[in-house]
Structures are given as C-alpha cells and as structure tokens.
Coordinates of C-alpha atoms and ligand atoms in Angstrom, one line a residue:
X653 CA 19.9 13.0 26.4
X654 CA 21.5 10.7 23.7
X655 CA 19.5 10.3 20.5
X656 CA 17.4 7.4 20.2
X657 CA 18.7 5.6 16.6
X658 CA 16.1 5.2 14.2
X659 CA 16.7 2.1 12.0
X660 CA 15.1 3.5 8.5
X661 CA 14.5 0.1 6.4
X662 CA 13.4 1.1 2.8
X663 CA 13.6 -0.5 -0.4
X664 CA 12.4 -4.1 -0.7
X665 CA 11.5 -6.7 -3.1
X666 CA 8.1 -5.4 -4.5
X667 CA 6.6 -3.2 -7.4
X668 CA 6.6 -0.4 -5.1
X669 CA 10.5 -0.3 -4.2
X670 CA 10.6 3.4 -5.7
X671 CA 7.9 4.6 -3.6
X672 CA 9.8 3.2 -0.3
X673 CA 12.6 4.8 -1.1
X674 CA 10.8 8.5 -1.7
X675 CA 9.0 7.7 1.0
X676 CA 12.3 7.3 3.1
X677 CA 14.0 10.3 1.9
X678 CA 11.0 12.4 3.1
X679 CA 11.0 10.6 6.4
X680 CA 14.7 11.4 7.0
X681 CA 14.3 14.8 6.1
X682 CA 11.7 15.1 8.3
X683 CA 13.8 13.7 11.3
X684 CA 15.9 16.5 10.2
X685 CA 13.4 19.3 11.2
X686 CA 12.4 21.1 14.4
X687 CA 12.5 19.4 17.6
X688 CA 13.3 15.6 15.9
X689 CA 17.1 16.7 15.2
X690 CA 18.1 16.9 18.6
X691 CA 16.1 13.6 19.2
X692 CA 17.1 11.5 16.2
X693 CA 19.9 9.8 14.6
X694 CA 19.3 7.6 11.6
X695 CA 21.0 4.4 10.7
X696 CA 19.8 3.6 7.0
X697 CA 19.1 0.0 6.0
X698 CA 18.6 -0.6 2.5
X699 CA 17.0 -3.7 1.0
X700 CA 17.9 -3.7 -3.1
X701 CA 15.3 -5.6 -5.7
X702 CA 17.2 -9.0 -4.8
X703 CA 16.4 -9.5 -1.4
X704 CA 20.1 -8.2 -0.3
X705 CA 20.2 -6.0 3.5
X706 CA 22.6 -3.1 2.5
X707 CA 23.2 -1.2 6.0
X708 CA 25.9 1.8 6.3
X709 CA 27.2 3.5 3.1
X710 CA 25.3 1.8 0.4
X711 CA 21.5 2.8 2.2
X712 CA 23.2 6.2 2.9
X713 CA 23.7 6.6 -0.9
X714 CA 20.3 5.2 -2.1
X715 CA 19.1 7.9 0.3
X716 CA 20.4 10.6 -0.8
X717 CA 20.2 10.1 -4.7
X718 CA 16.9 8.4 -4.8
X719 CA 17.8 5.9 -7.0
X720 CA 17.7 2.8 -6.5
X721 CA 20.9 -0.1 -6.9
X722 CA 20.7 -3.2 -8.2
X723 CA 23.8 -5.5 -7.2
X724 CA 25.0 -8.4 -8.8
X725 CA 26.3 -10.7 -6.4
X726 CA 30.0 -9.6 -6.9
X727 CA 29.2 -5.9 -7.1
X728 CA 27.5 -6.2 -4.0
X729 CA 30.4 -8.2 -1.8
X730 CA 32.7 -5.4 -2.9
X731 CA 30.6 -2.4 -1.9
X732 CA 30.6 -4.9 1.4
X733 CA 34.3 -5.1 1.6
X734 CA 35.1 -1.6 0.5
X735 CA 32.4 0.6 2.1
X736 CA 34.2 3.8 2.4
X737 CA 35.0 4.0 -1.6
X738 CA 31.3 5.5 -1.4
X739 CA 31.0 9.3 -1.0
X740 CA 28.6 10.1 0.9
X741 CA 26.6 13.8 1.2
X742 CA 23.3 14.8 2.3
X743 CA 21.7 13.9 5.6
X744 CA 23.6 15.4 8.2
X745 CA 22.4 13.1 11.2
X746 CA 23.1 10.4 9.6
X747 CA 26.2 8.1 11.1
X748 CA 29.6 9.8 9.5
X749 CA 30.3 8.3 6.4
X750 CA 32.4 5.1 6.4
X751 CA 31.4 4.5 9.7
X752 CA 29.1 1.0 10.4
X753 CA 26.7 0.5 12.8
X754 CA 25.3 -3.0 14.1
X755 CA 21.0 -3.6 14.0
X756 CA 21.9 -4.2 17.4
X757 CA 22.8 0.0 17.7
X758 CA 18.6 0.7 16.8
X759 CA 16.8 1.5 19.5
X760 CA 13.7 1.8 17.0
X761 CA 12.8 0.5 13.5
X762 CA 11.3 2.5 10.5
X763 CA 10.0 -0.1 8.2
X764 CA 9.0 1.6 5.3
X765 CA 8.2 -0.7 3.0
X766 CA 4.9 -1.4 0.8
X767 CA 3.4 -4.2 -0.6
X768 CA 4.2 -7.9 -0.4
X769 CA 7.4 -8.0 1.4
X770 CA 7.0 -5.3 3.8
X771 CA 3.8 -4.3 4.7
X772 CA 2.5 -7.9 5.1
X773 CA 3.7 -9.0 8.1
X774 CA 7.0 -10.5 6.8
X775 CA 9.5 -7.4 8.1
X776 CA 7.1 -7.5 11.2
X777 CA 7.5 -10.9 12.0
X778 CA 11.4 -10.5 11.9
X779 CA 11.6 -7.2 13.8
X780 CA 9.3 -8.9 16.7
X781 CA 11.7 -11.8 16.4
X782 CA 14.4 -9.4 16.9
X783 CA 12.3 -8.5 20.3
X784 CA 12.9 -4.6 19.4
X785 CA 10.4 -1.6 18.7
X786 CA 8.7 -0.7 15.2
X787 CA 6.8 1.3 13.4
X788 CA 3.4 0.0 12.4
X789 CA 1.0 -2.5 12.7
X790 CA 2.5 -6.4 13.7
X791 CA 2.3 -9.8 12.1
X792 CA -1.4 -10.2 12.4
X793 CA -2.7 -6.7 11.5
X794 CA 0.4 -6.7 8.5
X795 CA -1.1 -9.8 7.4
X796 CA -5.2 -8.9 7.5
X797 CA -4.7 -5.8 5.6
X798 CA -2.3 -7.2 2.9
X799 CA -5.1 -10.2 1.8
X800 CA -8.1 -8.9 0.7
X801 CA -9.6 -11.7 1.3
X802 CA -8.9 -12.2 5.2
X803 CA -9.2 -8.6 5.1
X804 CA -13.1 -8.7 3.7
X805 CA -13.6 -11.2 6.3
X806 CA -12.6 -9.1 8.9
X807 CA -14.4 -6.7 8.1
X808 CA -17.3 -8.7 7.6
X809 CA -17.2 -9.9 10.8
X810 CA -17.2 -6.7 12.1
X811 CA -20.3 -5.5 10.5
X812 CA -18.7 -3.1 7.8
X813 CA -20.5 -3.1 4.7
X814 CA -18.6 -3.5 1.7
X815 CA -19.5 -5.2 -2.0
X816 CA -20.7 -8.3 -2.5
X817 CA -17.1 -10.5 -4.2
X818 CA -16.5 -14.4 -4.6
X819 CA -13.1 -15.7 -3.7
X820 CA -11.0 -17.8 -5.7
X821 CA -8.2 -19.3 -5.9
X822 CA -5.6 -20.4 -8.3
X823 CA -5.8 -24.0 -8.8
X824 CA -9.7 -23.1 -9.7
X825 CA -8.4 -20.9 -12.7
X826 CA -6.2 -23.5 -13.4
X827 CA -8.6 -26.2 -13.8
X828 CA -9.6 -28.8 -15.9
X829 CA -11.9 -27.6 -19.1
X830 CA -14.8 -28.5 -17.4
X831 CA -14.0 -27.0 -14.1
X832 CA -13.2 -23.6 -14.7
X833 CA -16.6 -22.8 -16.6
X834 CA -18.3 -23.6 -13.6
X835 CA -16.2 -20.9 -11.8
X836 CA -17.3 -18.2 -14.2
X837 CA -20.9 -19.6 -14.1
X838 CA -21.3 -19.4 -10.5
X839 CA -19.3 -15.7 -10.5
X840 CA -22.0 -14.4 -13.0
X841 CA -24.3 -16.1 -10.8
X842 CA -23.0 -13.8 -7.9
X843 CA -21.9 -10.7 -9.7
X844 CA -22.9 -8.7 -12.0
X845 CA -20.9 -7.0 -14.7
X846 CA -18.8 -4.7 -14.2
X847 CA -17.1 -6.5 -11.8
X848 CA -13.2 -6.3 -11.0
X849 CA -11.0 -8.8 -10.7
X850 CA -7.5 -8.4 -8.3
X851 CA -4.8 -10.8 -6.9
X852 CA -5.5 -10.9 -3.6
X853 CA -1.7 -10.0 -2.1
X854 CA -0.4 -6.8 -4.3
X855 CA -1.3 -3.3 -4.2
X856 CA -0.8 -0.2 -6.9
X857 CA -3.6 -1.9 -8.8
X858 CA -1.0 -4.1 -10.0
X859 CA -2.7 -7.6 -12.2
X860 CA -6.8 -5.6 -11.3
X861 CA -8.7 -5.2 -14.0
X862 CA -12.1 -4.2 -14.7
X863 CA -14.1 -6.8 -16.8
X864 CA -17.6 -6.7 -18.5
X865 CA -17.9 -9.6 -20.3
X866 CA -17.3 -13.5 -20.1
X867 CA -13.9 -13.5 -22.5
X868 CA -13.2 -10.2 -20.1
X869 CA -13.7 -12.4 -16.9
X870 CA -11.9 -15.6 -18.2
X871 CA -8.9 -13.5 -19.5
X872 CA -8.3 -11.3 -16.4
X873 CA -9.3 -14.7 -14.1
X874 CA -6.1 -16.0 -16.0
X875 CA -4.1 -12.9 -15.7
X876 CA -4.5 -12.3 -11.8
X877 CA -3.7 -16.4 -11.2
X878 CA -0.4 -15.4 -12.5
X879 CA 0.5 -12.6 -9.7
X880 CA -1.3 -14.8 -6.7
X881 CA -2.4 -17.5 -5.6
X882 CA -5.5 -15.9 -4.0
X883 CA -8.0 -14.1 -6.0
X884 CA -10.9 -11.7 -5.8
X885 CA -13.4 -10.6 -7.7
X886 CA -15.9 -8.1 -6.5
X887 CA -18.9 -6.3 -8.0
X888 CA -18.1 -3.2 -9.9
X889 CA -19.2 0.5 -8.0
X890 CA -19.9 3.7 -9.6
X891 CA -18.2 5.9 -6.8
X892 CA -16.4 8.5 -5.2
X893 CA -12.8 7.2 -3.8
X894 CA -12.4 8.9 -0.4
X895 CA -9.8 8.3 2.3
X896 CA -9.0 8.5 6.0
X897 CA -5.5 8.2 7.8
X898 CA -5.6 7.2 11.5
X899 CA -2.9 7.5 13.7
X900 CA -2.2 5.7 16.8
X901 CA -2.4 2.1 18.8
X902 CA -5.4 1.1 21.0
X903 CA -7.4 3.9 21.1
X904 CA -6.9 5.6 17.4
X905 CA -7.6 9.1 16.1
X906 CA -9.1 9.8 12.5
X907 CA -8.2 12.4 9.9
X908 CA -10.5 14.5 7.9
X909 CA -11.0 12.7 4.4
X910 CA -9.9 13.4 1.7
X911 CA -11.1 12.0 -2.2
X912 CA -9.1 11.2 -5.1
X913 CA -10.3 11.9 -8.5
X914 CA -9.1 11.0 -12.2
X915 CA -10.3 10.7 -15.5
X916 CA -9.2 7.3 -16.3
X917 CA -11.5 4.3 -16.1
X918 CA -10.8 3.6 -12.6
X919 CA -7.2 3.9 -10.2
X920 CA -5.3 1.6 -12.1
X921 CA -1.4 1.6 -12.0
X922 CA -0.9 4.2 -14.8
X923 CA -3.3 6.7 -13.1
X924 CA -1.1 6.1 -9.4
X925 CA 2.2 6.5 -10.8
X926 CA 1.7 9.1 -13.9
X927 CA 2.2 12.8 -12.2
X928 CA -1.1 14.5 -12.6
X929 CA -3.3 12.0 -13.5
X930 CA -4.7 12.2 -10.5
X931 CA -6.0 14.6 -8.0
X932 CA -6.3 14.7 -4.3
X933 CA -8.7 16.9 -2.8
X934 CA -9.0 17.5 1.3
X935 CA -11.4 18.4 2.9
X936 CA -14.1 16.8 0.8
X937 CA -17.5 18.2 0.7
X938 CA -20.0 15.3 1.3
X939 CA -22.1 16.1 4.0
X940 CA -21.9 15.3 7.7
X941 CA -23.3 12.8 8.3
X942 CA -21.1 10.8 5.6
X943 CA -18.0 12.4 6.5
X944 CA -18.6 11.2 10.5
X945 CA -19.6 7.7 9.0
X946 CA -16.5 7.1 7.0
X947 CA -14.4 8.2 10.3
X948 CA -16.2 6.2 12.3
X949 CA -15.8 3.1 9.7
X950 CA -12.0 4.2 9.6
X951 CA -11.4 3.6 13.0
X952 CA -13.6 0.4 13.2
X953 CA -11.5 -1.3 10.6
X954 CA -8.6 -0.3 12.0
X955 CA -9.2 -2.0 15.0
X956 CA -11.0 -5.0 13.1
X957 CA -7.5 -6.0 11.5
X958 CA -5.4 -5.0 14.7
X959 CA -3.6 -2.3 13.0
X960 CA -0.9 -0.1 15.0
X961 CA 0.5 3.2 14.5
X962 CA -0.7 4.2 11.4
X963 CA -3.3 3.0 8.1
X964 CA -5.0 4.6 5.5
X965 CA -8.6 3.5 5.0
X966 CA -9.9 3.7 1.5
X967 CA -13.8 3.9 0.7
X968 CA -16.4 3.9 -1.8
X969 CA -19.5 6.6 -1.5
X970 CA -22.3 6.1 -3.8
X971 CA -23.6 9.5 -4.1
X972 CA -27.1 8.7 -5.6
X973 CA -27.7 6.0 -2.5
X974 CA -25.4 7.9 0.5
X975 CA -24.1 4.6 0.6
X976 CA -20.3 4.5 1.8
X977 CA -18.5 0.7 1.3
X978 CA -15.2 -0.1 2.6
X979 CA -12.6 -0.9 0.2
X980 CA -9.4 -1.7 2.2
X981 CA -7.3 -0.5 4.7
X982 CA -3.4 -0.4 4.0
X983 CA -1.3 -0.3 7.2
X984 CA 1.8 0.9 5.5
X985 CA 0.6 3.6 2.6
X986 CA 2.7 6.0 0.6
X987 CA 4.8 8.0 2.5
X988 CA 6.1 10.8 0.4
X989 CA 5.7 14.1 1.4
X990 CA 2.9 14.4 -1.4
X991 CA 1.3 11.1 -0.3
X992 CA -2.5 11.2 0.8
X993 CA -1.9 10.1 4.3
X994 CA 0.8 12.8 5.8
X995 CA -1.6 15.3 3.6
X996 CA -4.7 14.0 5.2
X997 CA -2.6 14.7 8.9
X998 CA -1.4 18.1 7.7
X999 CA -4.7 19.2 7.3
X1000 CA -5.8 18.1 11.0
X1001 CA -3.0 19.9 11.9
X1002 CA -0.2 17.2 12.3
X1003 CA 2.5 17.9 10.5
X1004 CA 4.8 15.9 8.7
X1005 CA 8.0 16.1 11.1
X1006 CA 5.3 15.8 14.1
X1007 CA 3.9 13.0 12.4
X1008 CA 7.3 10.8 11.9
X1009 CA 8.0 11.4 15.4
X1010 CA 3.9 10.6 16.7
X1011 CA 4.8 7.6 14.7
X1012 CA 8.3 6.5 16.7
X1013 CA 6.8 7.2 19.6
X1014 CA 4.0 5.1 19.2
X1015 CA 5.9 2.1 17.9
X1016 CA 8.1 2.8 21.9
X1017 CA 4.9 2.6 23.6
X1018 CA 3.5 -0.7 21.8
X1019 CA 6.6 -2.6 22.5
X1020 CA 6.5 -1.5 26.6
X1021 CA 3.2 -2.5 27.0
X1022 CA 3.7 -5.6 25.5
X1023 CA 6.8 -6.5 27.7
X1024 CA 4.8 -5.0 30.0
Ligands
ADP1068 N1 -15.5 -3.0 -6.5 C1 -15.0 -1.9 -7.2 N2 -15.8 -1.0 -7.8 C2 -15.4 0.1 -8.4 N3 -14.0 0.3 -8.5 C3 -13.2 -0.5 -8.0 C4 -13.6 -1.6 -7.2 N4 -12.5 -2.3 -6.8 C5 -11.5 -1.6 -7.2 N5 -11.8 -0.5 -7.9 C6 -10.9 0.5 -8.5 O1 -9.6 -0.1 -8.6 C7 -8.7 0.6 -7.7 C8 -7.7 -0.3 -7.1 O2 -8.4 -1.3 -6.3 P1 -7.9 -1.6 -4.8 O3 -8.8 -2.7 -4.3 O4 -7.9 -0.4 -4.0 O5 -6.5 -2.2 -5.1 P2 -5.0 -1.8 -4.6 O6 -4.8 -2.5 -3.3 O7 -4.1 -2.2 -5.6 O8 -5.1 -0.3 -4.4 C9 -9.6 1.4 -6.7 O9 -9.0 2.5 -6.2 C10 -10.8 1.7 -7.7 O10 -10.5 2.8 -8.5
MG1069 MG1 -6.4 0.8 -3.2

C-alpha cells in the first residue's frame, strides 16, 4: 500500500516557534518507529519567524538541526532558487534531498504549531480552505481555546466551575484619566487581591502577571494592553496545577493526570522554559473521587469548545476545599517527547509513535465524516 504523506507544518510566527520545532523533530522520529515507517512519508513545511512557507530542503534542514532560520528576504529567494545547495541528513523517510513536493502531494496535515498563529484557528481555517485532512481541533474549537475569554464563557455555559475574572479590553486601559480608575475600582470591586492579570490570546505565561496591589494592577493592566487587545484578570488561587490529555473526536478518551510543581511564585515563562524548574509528576495522588472529577471535567470542556483530536486540560485543586476549577484547555500543547501530554498518554499506555499515528488517523476520520 503506498504511504500516506504526512504534511509536518512547524515553526510559525509566535513566542513558542522553538517549541514547534522540538515538537516536530519528535513527531518525525516517531513516524520513524514501529509500524508508522512502512505507513508514513513526511513532507516538511517550515514556517520561519517572518511569516515565510519554506517547504522541501529548507524544513528538511530546520528538522534535522533544530534550529531555527531566519531569512532575509534575499536569503530566502536564493535558498528558493537553489534548493539543492542544502545538505540534507537525518530523517530517512523523508522525500530524497533536492527533491520538491507540491501541498497538493499531502494526503494529511500535521500542524504543529502553538500559540497565536497556529493553534488558534488561523492554520485551521486555511487547511479547511484547502478542503484536505488535519490534525487537531478546527476553526471554531482553535479559536474557543486560544481566547480565554470566549473560552471561560464556554465553559461557563457548560456548567464548569472556574474563578470568578472581569474582562477587559484595551481601549479601557487606554482610557481617559478619569476612565481607567473606574476599571480598577470596579476590578477591586470583583476581585480580590492576588488576582492575575493575562492577555487574553498568548500562551507560555507570556505578558501574565500576578498583582497584589493597585500600582501592581494598573502597571500589569498596562503591560498586558500591549500584547492584546483582550484582557483578563482573574482572582488569584492557592493550588495544585494538574493536567489531563484527551485524545480523540466525538466521543473522547481521558488520560490519567498528572500535576506540575515548582518553586517559583507561580508558572510564569522562566519556570516553563528553564530545564528543571519544574517537575511533572504522573500519576498524581489526590483521591478518587477528584481524579474522576477532573477527567470527567476534561472531557466536558473538550467537547464545550468543539476540540478534535487532541487537548490538554489544565486545572486548579484547592486541597483545603477539594475544590477542582478549570483553568484552560489548549488544543495544540507541547509536543516534545518530554512534554506533559505524550507523557500523560504513555502512562495510559499509548505510546508516543502510537499516539502520532491515533492522531493522523483521527484527523482521516474527521474530514470523511464531514464530506460525509
Ligand atoms: N487564577 C489563578 N490563580 C492562581 N494561579 C494562576 C491563576 N491564573 C494563572 N495562574 C498561574 O499562571 C500560570 C499561567 O496561566 P495560564 O492561564 O495557564 O496561562 P498560559 O495560557 O500562558 O499557560 C498558571 O499555570 C498558574 O501557575
Ligand atoms: Mg497554562
């Protein structure tokens, strides 16, 4: 049977355009293993920090040096005109180097991309444009679980509980003297501090901070107003951070969770990226009655967004109270083979190479049965 091509997109315009490409070397590699070689050929597409599709040689050498390129405009049409100047080594399925292949060769996409960009229906819009099969969730479920704000009233709507937050937006912050006091009154009104304040469209903690004070709440207000347009700001938790992965379309499974610990303040962008200073624990011992909660509240927001294929879910558990809040869902999360999410399916007993291939799969099934 001829392989089916797998079109890996990685990279992206976003903070997290290193992760993406970890995230895609593990996912070739694991197309690479067991039963997926005979299955899958990849076809590497490579979107650099400007924005730029870099198919064929350039992707293939991103890939296998996991570093990333950053083209200037000329740079970039001679790599175009020239592509088999590039050596080439490393993934052996890939197409043969020099050779290039058309997007209309890919029988399936790979979008792994996270963040704005990517995981926020953007990619997903064009790929459905395209009328071909991807990984993930679509526009609308892309869309829910990149806004916090649509997201929180998703899940609001479907009875998930979750902290009380005020939305706001930027032209608020950016107010005349007179208005913007009355946006901090009316927070402190709501909230009390701690409370955290986030653009509403990033990810990796990126522009969050945790405020306890009015100068605090003012300065981060104005801070977040520069990353987005839409903000939120939510009442502070003292919690534990566990997780659940879910895999699949209508009728999803769960993972066991698993918590993330760290000795900083809270998961701000230094404690993600710094190796070690954080730790990832699965299973978790909370008791059953928890653990069974947060699954079923996994599966419930997953469905509450329209998510596809695959999400992470990411909670709060107040041990004191037993109370679990949802934080968010994220329906493209880190990929890489030490990521939360493959670990979290690893320890149900998916593993990674089944995983990418549960994953293709999936994305085959959702585009018949919507042509269907
Ligand atoms: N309401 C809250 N109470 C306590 N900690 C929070 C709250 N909101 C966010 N945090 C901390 O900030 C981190 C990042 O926030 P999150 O909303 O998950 O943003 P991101 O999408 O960037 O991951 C969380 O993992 C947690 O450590
Ligand atoms: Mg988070």
């Amino acid at each position: 049977m001829a392989k089916q091509k797998v079109g890996l997109l990685f990279g992206g315009c976003s903070g997290e355009h290193e992760v993406s490409i970890t995230s895609a070397r593990a996912i070739a590699s694991a197309l690479e293993q067991d039963d997926n070689q005979t299955k899958y050929e990849i076809l590497p597409v490579y979107i650099d920090k400007t924005g730029k599709w870099q198919p064929s040689n350039l992707a293939r050498q991103v890939l296998d040096s996991g570093e990333p390129l950053l083209l200037t405009e000329e740079r970039a049409t001679v790599a175009n005109e020239d592509d088999s100047s590039l050596t080439v080594t490393g993934f052996s399925s890939l197409t043969p180097a020099g050779q290039n292949f058309s997007y209309s060769e890919i029988d399936v996409w790979f979008p792994i991309l996270h963040g704005p960009n990517g995981e926020d229906g953007t990619v997903q819009g064009l790929l459905s444009l395209m009328n071909v099969p991807f990984v993930g969730s679509g526009v609308l479920g892309s869309a829910l679980g990149m806004d916090k704000i649509a997201m929180k009233m998703a899940f609001a709507q479907a009875g998930l509980p979750q902290v009380k937050y005020v939305a706001v937006n930027r032209s608020q912050v950016y107010s005349s003297p007179c208005v913007f006091p009355k946006l901090c009154n009316d927070i402190e009104a709501q909230l009390d501090y701690p409370c955290f304040v986030k653009p509403a469209n990033l990810g990796s903690s990126v522009g969050i901070a945790k405020v306890r004070s009015r100068d605090e709440l003012e300065e981060a207000l104005d801070n977040a107003a520069s990353y987005d347009r839409r903000i939120v700001v939510e009442a502070g938790v003292t919690a534990r951070e566990v997780e659940c992965a879910v895999l699949g379309n209508d009728n999803p499974k769960v993972s066991v969770p698993g918590e993330i610990t760290f000795d900083s303040d809270f998961y701000d962008y230094e404690t993600k990226y710094t190796k070690g200073a954080a730790q990832l624990h699965i299973p978790v011992d909370l008791p059953n009655a928890v653990t069974s909660q947060i699954q079923e509240m996994a599966i419930e927001a997953f469905l509450a967004v329209d998510a596809a294929g695959l999400a992470r879910v990411d909670f709060f558990y107040l041990e004191e109270t037993e109370e679990v809040f949802i934080n968010e869902i994220n329906t493209f999360p880190g990929f890489t083979s030490t990521s939360m999410y493959p670990r979290l399916w690893a320890h149900s007993g998916v593993s990674f190479p089944q995983l990418v291939d549960r994953l293709i799969k999936l994305a085959v099934e959702r585009y018949n049965e919507s042509k269907s």
